[in-house]
């Protein structure tokens, strides 16, 4: 487990938590926008640089055997990079909604959280959402949204006729969502990368 990954994830989480706490306390600030931009620039440079290096090296390998070995060796690092990318995307989306709330005070605007359901976590469609009004009314909900990522210890099964978003919202409410330490997301996520 990379200490750099843990540190970068915690930076993203910290800014997301600051947004939530200022909403709950009624002390939103326009300065939050510059904090979000700083984190975005820093993390984006790291993630994109890593992806570029990985891709260049991967495609320079000649045999399938070398590529398989390379993927196995760097699977954890790829998960870390993808998790940072997901967390950053949620932070940016929450940041836009935060600034809209700052200017409008509309309590119907929503904050987001990307949820890992047991081993499923490779899509950005697994969002748990809550309104600004709900955050202000319930401190426990607010705490769940401190981190842009979360974990629900339940299998995600969506019937063909069901609305995906409604099923996800219902599961998150009924089964609960917890914030994990950054390294536990990597451990619980069973995704295997193959370029």
PDB file of C-alpha atoms in Angstrom:
ATOM      1  CA  UNK A   1       0.000   0.000   0.000  1.00  0.00           C
ATOM      2  CA  UNK A   2       1.396   3.318  -1.082  1.00  0.00           C
ATOM      3  CA  UNK A   3       1.734   6.062   1.524  1.00  0.00           C
ATOM      4  CA  UNK A   4       1.420   8.583  -1.318  1.00  0.00           C
ATOM      5  CA  UNK A   5      -2.009   7.131  -2.190  1.00  0.00           C
ATOM      6  CA  UNK A   6      -3.193   7.363   1.422  1.00  0.00           C
ATOM      7  CA  UNK A   7      -1.945  10.941   1.723  1.00  0.00           C
ATOM      8  CA  UNK A   8      -3.551  12.054  -1.556  1.00  0.00           C
ATOM      9  CA  UNK A   9      -6.837  10.337  -0.751  1.00  0.00           C
ATOM     10  CA  UNK A  10      -6.913  12.062   2.648  1.00  0.00           C
ATOM     11  CA  UNK A  11      -6.368  15.454   0.978  1.00  0.00           C
ATOM     12  CA  UNK A  12      -9.419  14.880  -1.206  1.00  0.00           C
ATOM     13  CA  UNK A  13     -11.404  13.589   1.761  1.00  0.00           C
ATOM     14  CA  UNK A  14     -10.401  16.578   3.891  1.00  0.00           C
ATOM     15  CA  UNK A  15     -11.666  19.132   1.368  1.00  0.00           C
ATOM     16  CA  UNK A  16     -14.907  17.169   0.901  1.00  0.00           C
ATOM     17  CA  UNK A  17     -15.377  17.081   4.683  1.00  0.00           C
ATOM     18  CA  UNK A  18     -14.753  20.842   4.900  1.00  0.00           C
ATOM     19  CA  UNK A  19     -17.516  21.411   2.341  1.00  0.00           C
ATOM     20  CA  UNK A  20     -19.973  19.282   4.296  1.00  0.00           C
ATOM     21  CA  UNK A  21     -19.154  20.847   7.678  1.00  0.00           C
ATOM     22  CA  UNK A  22     -19.490  24.408   6.356  1.00  0.00           C
ATOM     23  CA  UNK A  23     -22.886  23.535   4.849  1.00  0.00           C
ATOM     24  CA  UNK A  24     -24.049  22.006   8.147  1.00  0.00           C
ATOM     25  CA  UNK A  25     -22.761  24.959  10.184  1.00  0.00           C
ATOM     26  CA  UNK A  26     -24.230  27.521   7.781  1.00  0.00           C
ATOM     27  CA  UNK A  27     -20.786  29.018   7.133  1.00  0.00           C
ATOM     28  CA  UNK A  28     -20.254  28.336   3.439  1.00  0.00           C
ATOM     29  CA  UNK A  29     -17.360  30.185   1.850  1.00  0.00           C
ATOM     30  CA  UNK A  30     -16.448  31.217  -1.676  1.00  0.00           C
ATOM     31  CA  UNK A  31     -12.821  30.346  -0.788  1.00  0.00           C
ATOM     32  CA  UNK A  32     -13.730  26.657  -0.912  1.00  0.00           C
ATOM     33  CA  UNK A  33     -13.625  26.938  -4.709  1.00  0.00           C
ATOM     34  CA  UNK A  34      -9.879  27.686  -4.691  1.00  0.00           C
ATOM     35  CA  UNK A  35      -9.184  24.814  -2.255  1.00  0.00           C
ATOM     36  CA  UNK A  36     -10.958  22.418  -4.598  1.00  0.00           C
ATOM     37  CA  UNK A  37      -9.014  23.728  -7.604  1.00  0.00           C
ATOM     38  CA  UNK A  38      -5.673  23.294  -5.791  1.00  0.00           C
ATOM     39  CA  UNK A  39      -6.439  19.682  -4.891  1.00  0.00           C
ATOM     40  CA  UNK A  40      -7.715  18.988  -8.406  1.00  0.00           C
ATOM     41  CA  UNK A  41      -4.550  20.314 -10.065  1.00  0.00           C
ATOM     42  CA  UNK A  42      -2.258  18.421  -7.703  1.00  0.00           C
ATOM     43  CA  UNK A  43      -4.054  15.053  -7.796  1.00  0.00           C
ATOM     44  CA  UNK A  44      -4.881  15.241 -11.505  1.00  0.00           C
ATOM     45  CA  UNK A  45      -1.218  15.742 -12.377  1.00  0.00           C
ATOM     46  CA  UNK A  46      -0.245  12.677 -10.352  1.00  0.00           C
ATOM     47  CA  UNK A  47      -3.026  10.438 -11.687  1.00  0.00           C
ATOM     48  CA  UNK A  48      -2.562  11.456 -15.320  1.00  0.00           C
ATOM     49  CA  UNK A  49       1.223  11.174 -15.074  1.00  0.00           C
ATOM     50  CA  UNK A  50       0.969   7.686 -13.595  1.00  0.00           C
ATOM     51  CA  UNK A  51      -1.532   6.563 -16.208  1.00  0.00           C
ATOM     52  CA  UNK A  52       0.679   7.871 -19.027  1.00  0.00           C
ATOM     53  CA  UNK A  53       3.774   6.144 -17.664  1.00  0.00           C
ATOM     54  CA  UNK A  54       1.900   2.878 -17.116  1.00  0.00           C
ATOM     55  CA  UNK A  55       0.364   2.914 -20.606  1.00  0.00           C
ATOM     56  CA  UNK A  56       3.663   3.750 -22.334  1.00  0.00           C
ATOM     57  CA  UNK A  57       5.500   0.972 -20.549  1.00  0.00           C
ATOM     58  CA  UNK A  58       2.690  -1.549 -21.028  1.00  0.00           C
ATOM     59  CA  UNK A  59       2.599  -1.057 -24.781  1.00  0.00           C
ATOM     60  CA  UNK A  60       6.368  -1.366 -25.038  1.00  0.00           C
ATOM     61  CA  UNK A  61       6.154  -4.954 -23.750  1.00  0.00           C
ATOM     62  CA  UNK A  62       6.401  -7.576 -26.497  1.00  0.00           C
ATOM     63  CA  UNK A  63       4.731 -10.740 -25.259  1.00  0.00           C
ATOM     64  CA  UNK A  64       1.354 -11.420 -23.683  1.00  0.00           C
ATOM     65  CA  UNK A  65       3.156 -13.183 -20.848  1.00  0.00           C
ATOM     66  CA  UNK A  66       5.091  -9.981 -20.049  1.00  0.00           C
ATOM     67  CA  UNK A  67       1.864  -7.960 -20.157  1.00  0.00           C
ATOM     68  CA  UNK A  68       0.045 -10.338 -17.810  1.00  0.00           C
ATOM     69  CA  UNK A  69       2.960 -10.286 -15.348  1.00  0.00           C
ATOM     70  CA  UNK A  70       3.097  -6.491 -15.556  1.00  0.00           C
ATOM     71  CA  UNK A  71      -0.645  -6.179 -14.855  1.00  0.00           C
ATOM     72  CA  UNK A  72      -0.420  -8.539 -11.892  1.00  0.00           C
ATOM     73  CA  UNK A  73       2.526  -6.610 -10.473  1.00  0.00           C
ATOM     74  CA  UNK A  74       0.853  -3.222 -10.827  1.00  0.00           C
ATOM     75  CA  UNK A  75      -2.798  -4.108 -10.169  1.00  0.00           C
ATOM     76  CA  UNK A  76      -2.782  -2.481  -6.723  1.00  0.00           C
ATOM     77  CA  UNK A  77      -1.205   0.719  -8.073  1.00  0.00           C
ATOM     78  CA  UNK A  78      -3.835   0.850 -10.827  1.00  0.00           C
ATOM     79  CA  UNK A  79      -6.589   0.498  -8.231  1.00  0.00           C
ATOM     80  CA  UNK A  80      -5.049   3.311  -6.203  1.00  0.00           C
ATOM     81  CA  UNK A  81      -4.907   5.575  -9.245  1.00  0.00           C
ATOM     82  CA  UNK A  82      -8.492   4.777 -10.230  1.00  0.00           C
ATOM     83  CA  UNK A  83      -9.754   5.316  -6.677  1.00  0.00           C
ATOM     84  CA  UNK A  84      -8.055   8.721  -6.578  1.00  0.00           C
ATOM     85  CA  UNK A  85      -9.596   9.561  -9.921  1.00  0.00           C
ATOM     86  CA  UNK A  86     -13.077   8.522  -8.716  1.00  0.00           C
ATOM     87  CA  UNK A  87     -12.721  10.440  -5.442  1.00  0.00           C
ATOM     88  CA  UNK A  88     -11.533  13.519  -7.319  1.00  0.00           C
ATOM     89  CA  UNK A  89     -14.461  13.335  -9.764  1.00  0.00           C
ATOM     90  CA  UNK A  90     -16.926  13.205  -6.874  1.00  0.00           C
ATOM     91  CA  UNK A  91     -15.110  16.069  -5.123  1.00  0.00           C
ATOM     92  CA  UNK A  92     -15.315  18.209  -8.276  1.00  0.00           C
ATOM     93  CA  UNK A  93     -19.022  17.466  -8.701  1.00  0.00           C
ATOM     94  CA  UNK A  94     -19.679  18.203  -5.037  1.00  0.00           C
ATOM     95  CA  UNK A  95     -17.645  21.392  -5.403  1.00  0.00           C
ATOM     96  CA  UNK A  96     -19.847  22.618  -8.256  1.00  0.00           C
ATOM     97  CA  UNK A  97     -22.958  21.874  -6.202  1.00  0.00           C
ATOM     98  CA  UNK A  98     -21.396  23.551  -3.165  1.00  0.00           C
ATOM     99  CA  UNK A  99     -20.731  26.751  -5.121  1.00  0.00           C
ATOM    100  CA  UNK A 100     -24.270  26.668  -6.559  1.00  0.00           C
ATOM    101  CA  UNK A 101     -25.547  26.353  -2.990  1.00  0.00           C
ATOM    102  CA  UNK A 102     -23.284  29.216  -1.873  1.00  0.00           C
ATOM    103  CA  UNK A 103     -24.890  31.531  -4.424  1.00  0.00           C
ATOM    104  CA  UNK A 104     -28.487  30.241  -4.328  1.00  0.00           C
ATOM    105  CA  UNK A 105     -29.021  28.720  -0.848  1.00  0.00           C
ATOM    106  CA  UNK A 106     -31.171  26.084  -2.572  1.00  0.00           C
ATOM    107  CA  UNK A 107     -31.498  23.191  -0.143  1.00  0.00           C
ATOM    108  CA  UNK A 108     -32.594  20.856  -2.960  1.00  0.00           C
ATOM    109  CA  UNK A 109     -29.095  20.754  -4.488  1.00  0.00           C
ATOM    110  CA  UNK A 110     -27.391  17.401  -3.900  1.00  0.00           C
ATOM    111  CA  UNK A 111     -24.063  16.142  -2.656  1.00  0.00           C
ATOM    112  CA  UNK A 112     -22.729  12.820  -3.969  1.00  0.00           C
ATOM    113  CA  UNK A 113     -20.890   9.779  -2.738  1.00  0.00           C
ATOM    114  CA  UNK A 114     -19.603   6.927  -4.887  1.00  0.00           C
ATOM    115  CA  UNK A 115     -20.376   3.601  -3.215  1.00  0.00           C
ATOM    116  CA  UNK A 116     -18.517   0.279  -3.413  1.00  0.00           C
ATOM    117  CA  UNK A 117     -20.988  -2.606  -3.104  1.00  0.00           C
ATOM    118  CA  UNK A 118     -18.982  -5.631  -2.026  1.00  0.00           C
ATOM    119  CA  UNK A 119     -16.754  -6.085  -5.097  1.00  0.00           C
ATOM    120  CA  UNK A 120     -18.507  -3.780  -7.559  1.00  0.00           C
ATOM    121  CA  UNK A 121     -16.840  -0.424  -7.939  1.00  0.00           C
ATOM    122  CA  UNK A 122     -15.724   0.079 -11.504  1.00  0.00           C
ATOM    123  CA  UNK A 123     -18.491   2.426 -12.581  1.00  0.00           C
ATOM    124  CA  UNK A 124     -19.389   5.971 -11.713  1.00  0.00           C
ATOM    125  CA  UNK A 125     -23.089   5.122 -11.654  1.00  0.00           C
ATOM    126  CA  UNK A 126     -23.151   3.890  -8.068  1.00  0.00           C
ATOM    127  CA  UNK A 127     -23.960   7.211  -6.476  1.00  0.00           C
ATOM    128  CA  UNK A 128     -25.600   7.823  -3.169  1.00  0.00           C
ATOM    129  CA  UNK A 129     -27.061  11.335  -3.099  1.00  0.00           C
ATOM    130  CA  UNK A 130     -28.446  13.566  -0.408  1.00  0.00           C
ATOM    131  CA  UNK A 131     -29.850  17.097  -0.517  1.00  0.00           C
ATOM    132  CA  UNK A 132     -28.219  20.042   1.234  1.00  0.00           C
ATOM    133  CA  UNK A 133     -31.346  20.233   3.395  1.00  0.00           C
ATOM    134  CA  UNK A 134     -30.915  16.619   4.537  1.00  0.00           C
ATOM    135  CA  UNK A 135     -27.274  17.282   5.411  1.00  0.00           C
ATOM    136  CA  UNK A 136     -28.264  20.224   7.598  1.00  0.00           C
ATOM    137  CA  UNK A 137     -31.056  18.301   9.324  1.00  0.00           C
ATOM    138  CA  UNK A 138     -29.177  15.098  10.169  1.00  0.00           C
ATOM    139  CA  UNK A 139     -25.617  15.128  11.519  1.00  0.00           C
ATOM    140  CA  UNK A 140     -25.268  11.363  10.987  1.00  0.00           C
ATOM    141  CA  UNK A 141     -26.017  11.692   7.270  1.00  0.00           C
ATOM    142  CA  UNK A 142     -23.552  14.574   7.066  1.00  0.00           C
ATOM    143  CA  UNK A 143     -20.796  12.421   8.587  1.00  0.00           C
ATOM    144  CA  UNK A 144     -21.433   9.654   6.044  1.00  0.00           C
ATOM    145  CA  UNK A 145     -20.805  12.206   3.281  1.00  0.00           C
ATOM    146  CA  UNK A 146     -17.460  13.445   4.675  1.00  0.00           C
ATOM    147  CA  UNK A 147     -15.677  11.088   2.294  1.00  0.00           C
ATOM    148  CA  UNK A 148     -16.432  11.088  -1.443  1.00  0.00           C
ATOM    149  CA  UNK A 149     -16.278   7.257  -1.426  1.00  0.00           C
ATOM    150  CA  UNK A 150     -18.129   4.787   0.760  1.00  0.00           C
ATOM    151  CA  UNK A 151     -18.739   1.088   1.274  1.00  0.00           C
ATOM    152  CA  UNK A 152     -22.019  -0.839   1.540  1.00  0.00           C
ATOM    153  CA  UNK A 153     -21.602  -4.455   2.616  1.00  0.00           C
ATOM    154  CA  UNK A 154     -24.285  -5.693   0.269  1.00  0.00           C
ATOM    155  CA  UNK A 155     -24.379  -7.155  -3.210  1.00  0.00           C
ATOM    156  CA  UNK A 156     -25.705  -4.787  -5.855  1.00  0.00           C
ATOM    157  CA  UNK A 157     -28.461  -6.500  -7.817  1.00  0.00           C
ATOM    158  CA  UNK A 158     -30.651  -4.371 -10.034  1.00  0.00           C
ATOM    159  CA  UNK A 159     -33.777  -5.951 -11.539  1.00  0.00           C
ATOM    160  CA  UNK A 160     -34.292  -5.234 -15.234  1.00  0.00           C
ATOM    161  CA  UNK A 161     -37.438  -3.205 -14.631  1.00  0.00           C
ATOM    162  CA  UNK A 162     -36.023  -1.170 -11.740  1.00  0.00           C
ATOM    163  CA  UNK A 163     -34.519   2.302 -11.824  1.00  0.00           C
ATOM    164  CA  UNK A 164     -30.799   1.914 -11.048  1.00  0.00           C
ATOM    165  CA  UNK A 165     -30.555   5.143  -9.055  1.00  0.00           C
ATOM    166  CA  UNK A 166     -33.583   4.303  -6.923  1.00  0.00           C
ATOM    167  CA  UNK A 167     -32.219   0.831  -6.109  1.00  0.00           C
ATOM    168  CA  UNK A 168     -28.838   2.301  -5.114  1.00  0.00           C
ATOM    169  CA  UNK A 169     -30.445   5.002  -2.945  1.00  0.00           C
ATOM    170  CA  UNK A 170     -32.660   2.418  -1.234  1.00  0.00           C
ATOM    171  CA  UNK A 171     -29.782   0.002  -0.565  1.00  0.00           C
ATOM    172  CA  UNK A 172     -27.632   2.786   0.871  1.00  0.00           C
ATOM    173  CA  UNK A 173     -30.424   3.888   3.186  1.00  0.00           C
ATOM    174  CA  UNK A 174     -31.520   0.390   4.259  1.00  0.00           C
ATOM    175  CA  UNK A 175     -28.121  -1.299   4.579  1.00  0.00           C
ATOM    176  CA  UNK A 176     -26.036   1.757   5.434  1.00  0.00           C
ATOM    177  CA  UNK A 177     -22.841   3.167   3.980  1.00  0.00           C
ATOM    178  CA  UNK A 178     -19.576   3.482   5.899  1.00  0.00           C
ATOM    179  CA  UNK A 179     -16.416   5.445   5.220  1.00  0.00           C
ATOM    180  CA  UNK A 180     -13.344   3.225   5.115  1.00  0.00           C
ATOM    181  CA  UNK A 181      -9.662   3.940   5.510  1.00  0.00           C
ATOM    182  CA  UNK A 182      -8.203   4.487   2.003  1.00  0.00           C
ATOM    183  CA  UNK A 183      -6.263   1.209   2.007  1.00  0.00           C
ATOM    184  CA  UNK A 184      -9.444  -0.779   2.741  1.00  0.00           C
ATOM    185  CA  UNK A 185     -11.071   0.380  -0.495  1.00  0.00           C
ATOM    186  CA  UNK A 186      -8.132  -1.128  -2.391  1.00  0.00           C
ATOM    187  CA  UNK A 187      -8.385  -4.344  -0.367  1.00  0.00           C
ATOM    188  CA  UNK A 188     -12.167  -4.759  -0.810  1.00  0.00           C
ATOM    189  CA  UNK A 189     -12.186  -3.889  -4.493  1.00  0.00           C
ATOM    190  CA  UNK A 190     -11.661  -7.113  -6.435  1.00  0.00           C
ATOM    191  CA  UNK A 191     -11.189  -5.430  -9.823  1.00  0.00           C
ATOM    192  CA  UNK A 192      -8.328  -6.719 -11.955  1.00  0.00           C
ATOM    193  CA  UNK A 193      -6.911  -4.335 -14.497  1.00  0.00           C
ATOM    194  CA  UNK A 194      -5.911  -5.469 -17.929  1.00  0.00           C
ATOM    195  CA  UNK A 195      -5.102  -2.745 -20.407  1.00  0.00           C
TER     196      UNK A 195
END
